[in-house]
């Protein structure tokens, strides 16, 4: 009934209208049929960006929809897009060499989806490439020696403003104040000389007068990674590499405008004991870094400026520091380029040599109150690289390092130094199995100082190293270096430093390595010519000082126990001859004085165990390392000064979503021997084992397309009081908040 | 995963517990290694004395060569001229602080030089420490770790000076 009534209710229309209506319905049905797939099955896009944890865009990252035959790769801006995706649920996966894969579920309903992914570097990376061991690219698992890599993310996560603090966590490495020691190579000599060579992109970076490393000048935010070679490396690097090499690899400039901003602020806790609370307030510190990188045609550059201010947890422990860094690269062609570096630092600081006594552990002696030190240092470097053929390339590295400092002690110590260095290196791929690396290097320095005098030093070195790679899993490395040095009035000396190493892949999981090497170290100008009085301690020059030498042997094994568990073990033996150490002497008038001299025949033996365990893939990582050092002065049969017998580091990282948490634990046993300065330093013998625990928490805004990260760091959480150096309390508990932005 | 996380946290906790010691701490005078006592001066002080110090040598002064800075382990601040008694405590300020150990020669030395000379002939020994009243040989001072040794008393009799070590005038 109803239907009839409806029909009856249809108004009458003309015939033409009927035809038109029929045609309309026909066309409607036709088009619905024609586009039915589009209408009833609309497709969408998945797009976004991929970056690393520092916000740097990652190119060539594979982006795939798991189970579908669809995917894309990110471009140089880190952007990707996958078109024509039907509505539904998918699993999208991001993967790239050297990074942990990242996957997440997505739901596409009625609009396109944007995903911004952040990839973390792989924690267990046995296929890592490093350039320090042979001065050319090598797989770390194919080296005959022990090596470590500190990635840039570790520096940011720990809010490291001075590279020395990052090295405190590297297996087998420990710091005594500002002096670095690899497997017990160094004790403490008030900054005079170093047994570990620091290099910036391969350019040696120590001062011309004291021969020390100025950690503060290293632009931490511009570091790509830090490569550490353990054991004598004089066969390639000459003097100072007697204990190892630390090579700081800086970041490449970006292809597009990239700006980085970091700011942090924090405070030191008050000491727990009223006697030690010298200021009554929470001492503060802060820092600011601005960095910009860009490229225009064949030219790219990075400029970074940093200002750090620390009011000091110790009286006279304050400093204010300005660090400048510029790196510019001009590409002549795809095969040749020229890189220019400039590093500068201006620093004003208090002078805290040692405490008044244990009851005034954060206060210097009355006579040292109010002392200041001012320093300006500049390092300019040039690196020219030319790949002539697929098999032959040349690298020329040249640098000029000027240092100028003065203090306000009673001696008014000051020094101005110029250090010039040039190295020409060739890499010759003689066959698929043989790479020959050769080079020559010349150095010249002059000093004008009231404590070192006006000495000059000149040196020349020539080296060659052959790396053989056989068709079966054996790699051999053999090389030598000849050095000749002339230091002012000292006798001219020369040294030949050969080395030999092998690496054998026993199975897919086990790699054996072994190396024999020799090293030498010329005395720094400070060790030979210092004549001063510092806080009552008289130091006299030694015109008879000679270079020291060593012979090292290492046997190591790397075991990939599980895909996510890597264990590395090494045993080592270092024999030192004419070991240079400071000693306390008495002259014929009964006056005591300090002097550097070749006093010892020394031996350092030990072993190292390093484990990296990715407990929950992509989320929970654990690193443990233990180093046992048995050091001996063979003349006195006592332990070498400032060397702990046991070093243990533990690190845990946990990441969940945009949050990350971490903890670092450090243990160093109480050093057995120190300098006998008890006559100068009240309670100078007071020292304990070192336990420190650092905690951190971070939040990465990249997940929400905001290019920034926030970190909270609490160092020395236990507020454990210890000294690394006589009468010099290490930092108390401190907390900081840091913010990084990228745009 | 929870088990693994708990295991990792347990390791962290273990390390934390090991590190719960606070490390170095201030040391009260009573806990500090050192010695204290009284110096008594008998008779009239000699004319022209510019410096009087309590000094401690590690080894006995058998020759003038033993009078050297390496052997010298403690030098007090100046003892005021003309005093009759002087109470001292080595944990107070000093020119050269002393630590735990065994010391064979403890004396009060005087000089007429304005500077703190290290030349043996510039000094005259006014009094020597004798243990248990035995003046036939000088006493040995033993300072254990974290202990203040008391009653190291010395008598300086200007009218009856002790035997002088070799090298003096």
XYZ file of C-alpha atoms in Angstrom, chain A residues 3-695:
693
model
C 4.544 1.593 -2.350
C 1.489 2.367 -4.460
C 0.903 5.544 -2.695
C 4.451 6.532 -3.318
C 4.182 5.780 -6.991
C 1.086 7.677 -7.050
C 2.783 10.522 -5.445
C 5.541 10.734 -8.069
C 4.912 13.895 -10.057
C 4.517 13.543 -13.736
C 7.433 14.660 -15.822
C 7.938 15.414 -19.509
C 9.339 12.676 -21.810
C 12.594 14.581 -22.362
C 13.067 14.847 -18.705
C 12.590 11.133 -18.380
C 15.314 10.504 -20.946
C 17.681 12.914 -19.241
C 17.034 11.341 -15.902
C 17.656 7.879 -17.270
C 20.858 9.092 -18.852
C 21.883 10.697 -15.552
C 21.306 7.505 -13.624
C 23.163 5.560 -16.249
C 26.123 7.885 -16.111
C 26.055 7.873 -12.330
C 26.126 4.104 -12.266
C 28.853 4.091 -14.902
C 31.085 6.495 -12.990
C 30.407 4.725 -9.730
C 31.475 1.540 -11.427
C 34.461 3.222 -13.049
C 35.781 4.838 -9.852
C 34.407 2.431 -7.347
C 37.919 1.391 -6.278
C 38.854 4.986 -5.578
C 35.663 5.841 -3.791
C 35.363 2.773 -1.691
C 39.158 2.166 -1.336
C 40.831 5.619 -0.886
C 44.670 5.464 -0.489
C 46.932 7.620 1.636
C 50.619 8.458 2.145
C 53.064 7.712 4.922
C 55.779 10.338 5.174
C 58.138 11.825 7.712
C 61.776 12.224 8.665
C 64.488 10.007 10.093
C 67.172 11.417 12.346
C 69.749 10.254 14.825
C 69.502 10.968 18.525
C 71.180 14.332 18.040
C 68.625 15.362 15.464
C 70.949 14.994 12.502
C 68.991 13.826 9.436
C 69.874 10.319 8.281
C 69.867 9.513 4.622
C 69.615 6.114 2.915
C 67.548 4.669 5.733
C 65.358 1.801 4.532
C 61.723 2.347 5.424
C 59.485 -0.621 4.734
C 56.021 -1.811 5.604
C 56.603 -5.233 7.089
C 54.814 -7.974 5.143
C 54.011 -5.635 2.240
C 56.095 -5.192 -0.846
C 56.241 -1.465 -0.299
C 58.991 0.783 0.958
C 61.190 3.820 0.450
C 64.532 5.299 1.445
C 65.165 8.586 3.219
C 66.881 11.364 1.278
C 69.791 13.546 2.437
C 67.343 15.622 4.481
C 66.193 12.479 6.213
C 62.767 12.718 4.532
C 60.848 9.801 3.091
C 57.416 9.162 1.590
C 55.518 5.988 0.746
C 52.500 6.611 -1.498
C 49.232 4.844 -2.130
C 48.725 2.988 1.091
C 45.306 1.507 1.676
C 43.643 2.053 5.021
C 44.573 -0.606 7.504
C 47.050 -1.612 10.188
C 50.732 -1.841 9.320
C 54.086 -2.385 10.917
C 56.631 0.126 9.615
C 60.335 -0.583 10.046
C 63.343 1.758 9.750
C 66.799 0.256 9.321
C 70.253 1.555 8.520
C 73.810 0.264 8.860
C 75.232 1.193 12.247
C 71.864 1.932 13.811
C 69.397 -0.125 15.725
C 66.335 -0.946 13.625
C 63.175 0.792 14.770
C 59.657 -0.418 14.086
C 56.258 0.694 15.178
C 52.627 -0.057 14.414
C 50.544 2.442 12.489
C 46.861 2.678 11.710
C 45.721 4.351 8.508
C 42.079 5.336 8.489
C 41.021 8.374 6.493
C 44.126 10.524 6.205
C 47.850 10.375 5.464
C 50.220 9.669 8.317
C 53.422 11.457 9.305
C 56.057 9.540 11.277
C 59.287 11.044 12.591
C 61.682 8.309 13.605
C 64.791 8.588 15.737
C 67.395 5.863 15.245
C 69.866 4.955 17.970
C 73.361 3.816 17.186
C 73.960 0.116 17.674
C 75.337 -0.610 21.132
C 77.135 -3.782 20.061
C 78.904 -2.799 16.905
C 81.645 -5.135 15.821
C 81.578 -3.892 12.240
C 82.537 -0.367 13.255
C 84.980 1.482 11.027
C 87.822 3.440 12.583
C 90.682 5.391 11.037
C 93.220 5.760 13.829
C 94.835 2.331 13.991
C 96.308 2.389 10.493
C 95.642 5.976 9.356
C 93.094 4.583 6.922
C 89.640 3.064 7.260
C 89.637 -0.328 8.951
C 87.005 -2.535 10.465
C 87.508 -2.543 14.229
C 87.045 -6.314 14.324
C 90.010 -6.771 11.957
C 92.548 -4.822 14.021
C 95.501 -6.525 15.701
C 95.231 -4.196 18.698
C 92.599 -3.179 21.246
C 90.486 -0.187 20.330
C 87.475 1.622 21.741
C 85.049 4.074 20.230
C 83.068 6.672 22.148
C 80.148 7.849 19.992
C 78.937 11.429 20.132
C 75.639 10.420 21.722
C 77.488 9.371 24.875
C 78.869 12.869 25.230
C 75.474 14.510 24.884
C 73.645 12.096 27.154
C 76.195 12.596 29.918
C 76.209 16.373 29.430
C 79.953 16.233 28.904
C 81.453 19.707 28.570
C 85.068 18.543 28.785
C 86.238 15.452 26.911
C 88.347 14.265 29.856
C 85.172 13.356 31.742
C 83.993 11.121 28.870
C 87.263 9.188 28.945
C 86.618 8.229 32.560
C 84.138 5.650 31.281
C 86.283 4.076 28.560
C 87.516 0.562 29.417
C 91.168 0.546 30.445
C 91.373 4.322 30.584
C 91.578 6.395 33.743
C 92.260 9.998 34.511
C 94.485 11.526 37.176
C 93.176 15.067 37.158
C 93.866 16.172 33.574
C 96.389 13.468 32.713
C 95.052 10.498 30.822
C 96.371 7.004 31.343
C 95.690 4.029 29.075
C 96.331 0.729 30.826
C 98.444 2.450 33.465
C 100.732 4.277 31.049
C 100.739 7.560 32.955
C 100.853 8.686 36.534
C 100.821 12.360 37.323
C 103.448 14.967 36.509
C 101.599 18.268 36.912
C 100.841 18.432 33.215
C 104.424 17.969 32.007
C 104.430 15.468 29.154
C 101.873 12.877 28.189
C 102.175 9.209 27.318
C 98.966 9.283 25.306
C 98.804 11.186 22.055
C 95.662 13.230 21.488
C 94.835 14.052 17.890
C 92.077 16.087 16.290
C 91.122 14.503 12.963
C 94.586 12.967 12.919
C 96.482 16.151 13.836
C 98.491 15.744 17.078
C 97.224 18.209 19.627
C 99.567 18.844 22.541
C 101.272 22.021 23.649
C 104.795 22.913 22.585
C 106.091 23.792 26.059
C 104.640 21.355 28.575
C 103.658 18.732 26.007
C 100.301 18.393 27.758
C 96.796 17.936 26.449
C 94.469 20.897 26.854
C 91.133 19.105 27.035
C 89.113 22.278 27.368
C 89.862 23.409 23.812
C 88.224 20.338 22.253
C 84.777 21.346 20.927
C 82.755 18.560 22.522
C 79.509 19.304 20.697
C 81.280 18.953 17.339
C 82.681 15.492 18.010
C 81.475 12.681 15.755
C 83.292 9.991 17.718
C 86.423 9.431 19.762
C 88.698 6.557 18.760
C 91.022 5.105 21.376
C 93.984 2.895 20.483
C 95.488 1.041 23.425
C 99.189 0.302 23.576
C 102.252 1.791 21.923
C 101.480 3.418 18.593
C 104.788 5.212 17.998
C 105.301 3.202 14.810
C 102.748 5.505 13.174
C 102.447 8.473 15.497
C 105.933 8.923 16.932
C 106.680 10.437 20.321
C 103.938 10.649 22.965
C 102.004 7.716 21.499
C 103.976 5.431 23.788
C 100.858 4.470 25.744
C 98.209 4.868 23.055
C 96.325 7.325 20.886
C 93.065 9.188 21.340
C 91.818 10.539 18.031
C 88.888 12.944 18.076
C 86.933 12.740 14.835
C 84.876 15.853 14.243
C 81.529 15.961 12.508
C 81.229 16.686 8.852
C 79.433 19.844 7.904
C 75.837 19.393 6.794
C 74.526 19.770 3.247
C 71.854 22.203 4.355
C 71.511 24.787 7.072
C 71.731 23.129 10.477
C 71.805 25.018 13.739
C 72.466 23.508 17.128
C 71.880 25.159 20.451
C 72.698 23.761 23.852
C 72.293 25.301 27.231
C 72.792 23.801 30.640
C 72.859 24.898 34.225
C 73.549 23.089 37.431
C 74.859 23.268 40.942
C 77.206 21.420 43.263
C 75.843 20.071 46.489
C 77.225 21.415 49.744
C 79.792 19.139 51.384
C 78.269 16.902 54.045
C 80.678 18.068 56.717
C 80.402 21.533 58.197
C 84.185 21.887 58.251
C 84.246 21.578 54.490
C 81.379 23.931 53.700
C 83.600 26.886 52.910
C 81.063 28.974 50.999
C 77.709 28.117 52.578
C 75.985 28.152 49.189
C 75.331 25.759 46.325
C 78.105 26.532 43.859
C 76.744 26.889 40.353
C 77.868 26.185 36.822
C 76.384 26.787 33.407
C 77.205 26.564 29.754
C 75.955 27.726 26.403
C 76.848 26.437 22.924
C 75.736 27.748 19.581
C 76.726 25.938 16.432
C 75.796 26.427 12.805
C 76.669 24.378 9.757
C 75.845 24.904 6.117
C 77.111 24.320 2.605
C 77.151 26.533 -0.455
C 78.169 24.759 -3.603
C 81.597 23.289 -3.054
C 82.123 25.010 0.285
C 80.791 23.891 3.638
C 81.480 25.112 7.116
C 80.719 24.668 10.796
C 81.070 27.423 13.364
C 80.662 26.697 17.068
C 80.957 29.012 20.040
C 80.838 27.876 23.645
C 80.844 29.750 26.900
C 81.222 27.864 30.178
C 81.243 29.343 33.647
C 81.841 27.413 36.840
C 81.942 29.045 40.243
C 83.847 26.019 41.549
C 83.109 23.565 44.320
C 86.554 24.418 45.704
C 87.723 27.844 46.719
C 89.825 29.174 43.818
C 88.383 26.358 41.713
C 86.347 28.690 39.518
C 86.791 29.289 35.811
C 85.242 31.117 32.923
C 85.951 29.763 29.485
C 85.214 30.759 25.882
C 85.825 28.141 23.212
C 85.638 28.852 19.498
C 85.698 26.348 16.669
C 85.566 26.722 12.919
C 85.824 24.022 10.302
C 85.577 24.822 6.637
C 85.911 22.451 3.720
C 86.290 23.294 0.050
C 85.796 20.518 -2.470
C 87.895 20.996 -5.559
C 86.308 17.902 -7.047
C 84.803 14.637 -5.927
C 88.323 13.448 -5.267
C 90.086 16.316 -3.590
C 89.259 18.763 -0.848
C 90.872 21.158 1.597
C 89.739 21.404 5.215
C 90.619 24.305 7.484
C 90.359 24.178 11.279
C 90.533 26.870 13.902
C 90.263 26.111 17.607
C 90.574 28.794 20.236
C 90.162 29.049 23.958
C 90.281 31.937 26.349
C 90.168 30.955 29.981
C 90.497 32.681 33.329
C 90.565 30.468 36.342
C 91.506 30.231 39.953
C 94.557 28.268 40.946
C 93.974 25.366 43.293
C 97.090 23.205 43.540
C 96.257 21.378 46.756
C 94.229 21.707 49.919
C 95.157 23.463 53.151
C 94.600 20.178 55.028
C 92.005 17.434 55.216
C 89.866 19.541 57.524
C 89.924 22.328 54.954
C 89.774 20.037 51.963
C 88.083 22.540 49.653
C 90.305 25.480 50.521
C 93.887 26.096 49.315
C 96.696 26.990 51.751
C 96.615 30.574 52.977
C 99.659 31.473 50.894
C 97.910 30.311 47.696
C 94.716 32.261 48.247
C 93.557 34.425 45.396
C 95.911 33.067 42.744
C 94.707 33.221 39.144
C 95.729 31.771 35.805
C 94.959 33.236 32.413
C 95.432 31.423 29.150
C 94.839 31.959 25.448
C 95.417 29.128 23.024
C 94.906 28.909 19.273
C 95.245 25.955 16.965
C 94.936 26.250 13.210
C 94.989 23.225 10.974
C 94.877 22.432 7.269
C 94.090 19.041 5.783
C 94.431 18.500 2.071
C 93.154 15.244 0.667
C 93.471 14.047 -2.882
C 92.387 10.668 -4.200
C 94.466 10.404 -7.338
C 93.262 6.957 -8.305
C 91.207 4.193 -6.762
C 94.462 2.881 -5.354
C 96.430 5.953 -4.416
C 95.604 8.922 -2.212
C 97.529 11.581 -0.378
C 96.809 13.465 2.850
C 98.697 16.561 3.912
C 98.084 17.747 7.468
C 99.591 20.955 8.702
C 98.999 22.800 11.958
C 100.077 25.743 14.052
C 99.407 25.710 17.785
C 100.080 28.834 19.827
C 99.704 28.866 23.578
C 100.051 31.728 25.963
C 99.449 31.561 29.684
C 100.439 33.310 32.864
C 99.603 32.984 36.516
C 99.600 35.195 39.570
C 101.685 33.004 41.833
C 104.708 34.453 43.611
C 106.839 33.312 40.653
C 104.530 34.979 38.092
C 105.004 32.002 35.783
C 104.292 32.608 32.114
C 104.910 30.951 28.801
C 104.341 31.645 25.125
C 104.835 28.776 22.703
C 104.615 28.261 18.961
C 104.376 24.743 17.606
C 104.418 24.015 13.876
C 103.736 20.613 12.383
C 103.372 19.197 8.874
C 102.735 15.643 7.808
C 102.481 14.151 4.333
C 100.808 10.765 4.194
C 100.135 8.459 1.296
C 97.840 5.455 1.103
C 98.677 3.000 -1.609
C 96.401 0.058 -2.318
C 98.945 -2.176 -3.946
C 96.484 -5.028 -4.348
C 93.136 -6.085 -2.954
C 95.076 -7.679 -0.110
C 97.699 -5.058 0.633
C 97.499 -1.423 1.708
C 100.693 0.525 2.274
C 100.511 3.649 4.428
C 103.605 5.834 4.471
C 104.459 9.331 5.517
C 106.872 11.923 6.758
C 106.339 14.412 9.532
C 108.229 17.472 10.734
C 107.753 19.556 13.871
C 109.312 22.750 15.161
C 108.584 24.631 18.345
C 109.930 27.589 20.238
C 109.181 28.761 23.735
C 109.571 32.029 25.592
C 108.955 31.527 29.273
C 110.287 32.577 32.656
C 110.187 28.977 33.853
C 111.176 27.019 30.741
C 113.592 29.583 29.326
C 113.746 30.044 25.564
C 114.321 26.550 24.240
C 113.581 25.308 20.746
C 112.824 21.808 19.579
C 112.820 20.244 16.124
C 111.789 16.793 15.098
C 111.480 14.696 11.980
C 109.839 11.327 11.478
C 109.262 8.903 8.615
C 106.974 5.892 8.775
C 105.531 3.109 6.739
C 102.999 0.436 7.562
C 101.727 -2.453 5.484
C 98.345 -4.028 6.169
C 97.903 -7.436 4.574
C 94.529 -9.060 4.264
C 94.625 -12.654 3.093
C 91.881 -14.544 1.340
C 91.438 -16.649 4.415
C 90.466 -14.748 7.574
C 93.928 -13.532 8.545
C 95.115 -9.944 8.633
C 98.707 -8.943 9.238
C 100.107 -5.542 9.986
C 103.772 -4.566 10.018
C 105.347 -1.163 10.193
C 108.070 1.031 11.588
C 108.857 4.653 12.164
C 112.139 6.494 12.433
C 112.302 9.688 14.495
C 115.097 12.124 15.133
C 114.723 15.009 17.577
C 116.854 17.907 18.668
C 115.885 19.792 21.799
C 117.972 22.880 22.506
C 121.027 21.872 24.534
C 120.072 18.240 24.913
C 121.897 15.610 22.966
C 120.283 14.795 19.602
C 118.507 11.498 19.813
C 116.758 9.186 17.402
C 114.514 6.171 17.691
C 113.272 3.340 15.499
C 109.828 2.073 16.456
C 108.789 -1.150 14.721
C 105.538 -3.014 15.234
C 103.897 -6.217 14.142
C 100.341 -7.419 14.577
C 97.941 -10.092 13.436
C 94.238 -10.717 13.507
C 92.772 -14.146 12.879
C 89.089 -14.942 12.620
C 88.939 -18.334 14.246
C 85.206 -18.711 13.630
C 82.192 -16.555 13.008
C 82.127 -15.803 16.698
C 85.765 -15.772 17.781
C 88.473 -13.377 16.630
C 92.041 -13.574 17.926
C 94.484 -10.697 17.819
C 98.025 -10.110 18.884
C 100.543 -7.328 18.552
C 104.153 -6.549 19.333
C 105.144 -2.929 19.366
C 107.640 -0.410 20.529
C 107.258 3.184 21.509
C 109.281 6.136 22.596
C 108.671 9.530 24.075
C 110.944 12.523 23.890
C 110.958 14.598 27.074
C 108.815 17.691 26.831
C 110.520 21.054 27.129
C 108.899 21.402 30.546
C 110.430 18.154 31.764
C 113.868 19.232 30.587
C 113.947 22.923 31.412
C 111.437 23.806 34.154
C 112.881 26.086 36.768
C 110.313 27.465 39.195
C 108.784 27.355 42.649
C 105.155 26.324 42.979
C 103.479 26.435 46.369
C 106.793 25.915 48.135
C 107.973 23.126 45.837
C 111.178 23.973 43.983
C 111.520 22.454 40.501
C 114.867 22.407 38.710
C 115.806 21.634 35.081
C 117.535 18.445 34.036
C 119.887 18.991 31.076
C 120.760 15.285 31.014
C 117.279 13.904 30.561
C 116.852 11.302 27.780
C 113.854 9.892 25.896
C 112.025 6.934 27.375
C 111.249 3.750 25.452
C 108.877 0.849 25.770
C 108.162 -2.552 24.350
C 104.586 -3.797 24.393
C 102.892 -7.091 23.784
C 99.190 -7.808 23.646
C 97.091 -10.908 23.137
C 93.355 -10.494 22.747
C 90.219 -12.382 21.872
C 86.803 -11.151 20.859
C 83.857 -13.486 21.362
C 80.430 -12.746 19.938
C 78.662 -15.068 22.360
C 75.189 -14.069 21.204
C 73.938 -11.647 18.597
C 73.433 -9.193 21.436
C 76.374 -10.182 23.650
C 79.983 -9.339 22.879
C 82.903 -10.197 25.135
C 86.410 -8.896 24.590
C 89.441 -9.951 26.618
C 93.056 -8.881 26.380
C 96.259 -9.530 28.286
C 99.159 -7.124 27.949
C 102.742 -6.597 29.006
C 104.552 -3.251 28.742
C 108.259 -2.915 29.482
C 109.490 0.641 30.000
C 113.109 1.770 29.808
C 114.485 5.122 31.038
C 111.044 5.824 32.449
C 110.694 9.563 33.078
C 109.219 10.417 36.456
C 109.370 13.425 38.769
C 111.448 12.814 41.869
C 112.374 14.688 45.011
C 116.098 15.286 45.448
C 118.413 17.136 47.819
C 121.331 19.257 46.692
C 124.661 19.611 48.472
C 123.280 22.512 50.502
C 120.494 20.345 51.758
C 117.836 22.101 49.672
C 115.157 19.778 48.372
C 113.848 20.142 44.867
C 111.781 18.286 42.304
C 113.197 17.225 38.975
C 112.198 15.027 36.046
C 114.655 12.253 35.403
C 115.030 8.828 33.770
C 114.772 7.081 37.068
C 113.144 3.780 36.423
C 113.002 0.561 34.587
C 109.287 -0.168 34.841
C 106.876 -2.938 33.971
C 103.101 -2.822 33.520
C 101.249 -6.089 33.138
C 97.576 -6.808 33.283
C 94.433 -7.916 31.591
C 91.201 -6.373 30.522
C 87.696 -7.751 30.186
C 85.037 -5.807 28.336
C 81.432 -6.946 27.903
C 78.617 -5.324 26.010
C 75.211 -6.919 26.463
C 72.084 -5.719 24.731
C 69.757 -7.304 27.306
C 66.507 -6.215 25.720
C 67.109 -5.373 22.069
C 66.825 -1.664 21.382
C 65.886 -0.944 24.963
C 68.164 -2.164 27.705
C 71.954 -2.226 27.344
C 74.606 -3.159 29.851
C 78.345 -2.592 29.553
C 80.874 -3.922 32.026
C 84.620 -3.591 31.924
C 87.355 -4.604 34.305
C 91.070 -3.860 34.062
C 93.712 -5.388 36.285
C 96.998 -3.513 36.419
C 100.165 -4.838 37.990
C 102.652 -2.010 37.769
C 106.180 -2.161 39.071
C 109.133 0.188 39.393
C 111.791 -2.469 38.904
C 114.408 -0.382 40.709
C 112.446 -0.113 43.945
C 110.060 -3.033 43.432
C 107.179 -0.765 44.381
C 104.018 -0.051 42.427
C 104.171 2.851 39.991
C 102.692 6.036 41.382
C 99.042 6.918 40.831
C 98.164 3.602 39.180
C 95.141 1.768 40.611
C 95.385 -2.012 40.581
C 91.701 -2.541 39.791
C 89.508 -0.495 37.463
C 85.867 -1.410 37.005
C 83.251 0.443 34.997
C 79.553 -0.424 34.624
C 77.036 1.291 32.425
C 73.325 0.681 32.012
C 71.085 2.365 29.450
C 67.353 1.968 29.221
C 65.201 3.488 26.517
C 61.460 3.467 26.352
C 59.513 5.545 23.888
C 60.928 9.069 23.973
C 62.492 8.568 27.386
C 65.962 7.322 28.116
C 67.682 6.575 31.386
C 71.255 5.727 32.169
C 73.671 5.065 34.930
C 77.471 4.917 35.111
C 79.400 3.350 37.945
C 83.137 3.701 38.395
C 85.438 1.905 40.781
C 89.181 2.391 41.025
C 91.094 0.784 43.838
C 93.145 2.936 46.186
C 96.448 3.773 44.510
C 99.329 2.167 46.349
C 102.006 4.765 45.693
C 101.942 8.535 45.386
C 104.565 11.262 45.445
C 105.920 11.851 48.933
C 104.905 15.476 49.244
C 103.823 15.196 52.861
C 106.331 17.878 53.824
C 104.545 20.323 51.574
C 100.972 19.107 51.686
C 99.339 18.539 55.046
C 97.428 15.247 55.061
C 98.739 14.659 51.552
C 98.727 10.925 52.070
C 94.954 10.815 52.570
C 93.364 8.859 49.748
C 90.733 6.178 49.294
C 89.378 3.880 46.634
C 87.090 5.644 44.171
C 83.404 4.821 43.817
C 81.239 7.104 41.752
C 77.717 6.661 40.512
C 76.195 8.957 37.894
C 72.554 8.942 36.842
